[in-house]
Each structure stands twice: as C-alpha cells, then as structure tokens.
Amino acid sequence: MIPKFNFGKDGDLLVKHSKQRDAILENLCSRYDHPTAEDLYLSLKPKIPALSLATVYRNLALLESMGDVVKISTNADSDRFDGNVNNHYHFACIGCGGVSDVDMPVNDSIEDKVAELTKADVKTHSLIFYGTCEKCKKKSLTNEIIML
Ligand code: ZN
Ligand code: MN
C-alpha cells in the first residue's frame, strides 16, 4: 500500500520527512544481503521500539516509488530489497532463498537487440539467475556423505 502523495506548486512530490524511513534506507544501504521487509524490521526493532512491520512495508513501497530502493521479486515468497539502484544482476538460490549480486557488467546491447525485435522503446532490463548457491551445494554434498 502506497501512502497518499502530496504535490507542491510545481507538481513535485512532497514527502514528509520521516526518521523511521531514513533508518530503513540507511540500514538497507549498509548491507549486501538483499533483506526482506521482515529482515529489516527485525534488524531495526531493537533500535526503534515503536517501529511496526506495516511501517517498514509502507516505507519500502514509498522509497521504491521514489527510486531510492529496488524491489527484487524472486520465485521465493517474500520480496527482497536493494539499496543499490544502479542496474546489476542477481543470483537467487532455490535452496535457501538467498539473493546475491553477480559481479558481471550489465549487457546494454541486449536492450538494443530487444528494441529491434519488438520495435519497442526499451529503457532497461533486469536479470535474475536461479540455481543452488555454494553453501547449499556444500550442505547437500555433506548430507549425501552422511547418507552413505
Ligand atoms: Zn542457498
Ligand atoms: Mn543487488
């Protein structure tokens, strides 16, 4: 649910300053694990006892609409969030649900290719790779050894 917006005389979006929203953004930008709303809530709750999970969800939606955070929707139940708004690729583990950055340059040329194929005006693209992460691979290997 996105809160109601107020617009200034020049049509700019006026968003009331919020300490809780600042704290959410600061926490998100200080980590690289692409937390869920609940992860952020649990991490901030000890510092901000008045914080509610609904407030975290609401502020993440607002931050996303302002372009300050990126929502990553994978096949897993909960959306994840990223404070790095520059386009980059992600890997999502089908075992533990973890999402990590893929240190690989963004391929801008595929946008031209898609524009050519669809005759559309292509502005961006996002890419999530799916598979089993290194930790989960090791875990399943250990389980196999125990089974032997
Ligand atoms: Zn995993
Ligand atoms: Mn990322």
Short mmCIF file of C-alpha atoms in Angstrom, two decimals, residues 34 70-82 87-94 97-104 106-107 110 124-132:
data_model
loop_
_atom_site.label_atom_id
_atom_site.label_comp_id
_atom_site.label_asym_id
_atom_site.label_seq_id
_atom_site.Cartn_x
_atom_site.Cartn_y
_atom_site.Cartn_z
CA HIS A 34 19.10 -8.02 -0.08
CA VAL A 70 14.82 -1.53 -5.80
CA LYS A 71 12.41 -4.38 -5.09
CA ILE A 72 13.64 -7.79 -6.20
CA SER A 73 10.83 -10.28 -6.71
CA THR A 74 12.16 -13.82 -6.99
CA ASN A 75 10.34 -17.16 -7.03
CA ALA A 76 10.51 -17.12 -3.22
CA ASP A 77 7.60 -15.94 -1.07
CA SER A 78 8.99 -12.63 0.15
CA ASP A 79 10.23 -9.75 -1.97
CA ARG A 80 13.75 -8.58 -1.28
CA PHE A 81 15.11 -5.08 -1.35
CA ASP A 82 18.31 -3.49 -2.63
CA ASN A 87 21.27 -1.83 -12.69
CA HIS A 88 23.13 -5.02 -11.79
CA TYR A 89 22.38 -8.73 -11.95
CA HIS A 90 21.34 -11.05 -9.16
CA PHE A 91 21.61 -14.71 -8.30
CA ALA A 92 18.76 -16.28 -6.30
CA CYS A 93 19.22 -19.63 -4.56
CA ILE A 94 16.33 -22.06 -4.97
CA GLY A 97 16.20 -18.21 -0.98
CA GLY A 98 19.32 -16.07 -0.62
CA VAL A 99 19.90 -13.32 -3.19
CA SER A 100 23.39 -12.10 -4.07
CA ASP A 101 24.92 -9.67 -6.53
CA VAL A 102 26.53 -11.08 -9.65
CA ASP A 103 29.76 -9.23 -10.35
CA MET A 104 29.31 -9.05 -14.11
CA VAL A 106 25.38 -5.16 -17.43
CA ASN A 107 24.87 -6.09 -21.07
CA ILE A 110 20.68 -6.82 -25.44
CA THR A 124 16.07 -1.09 -19.00
CA HIS A 125 16.21 -4.77 -18.22
CA SER A 126 16.59 -6.87 -15.11
CA LEU A 127 18.08 -10.29 -14.79
CA ILE A 128 17.91 -12.89 -12.00
CA PHE A 129 19.81 -16.17 -12.28
CA TYR A 130 18.41 -19.14 -10.37
CA GLY A 131 20.22 -22.15 -9.01
CA THR A 132 21.82 -23.65 -5.91
#
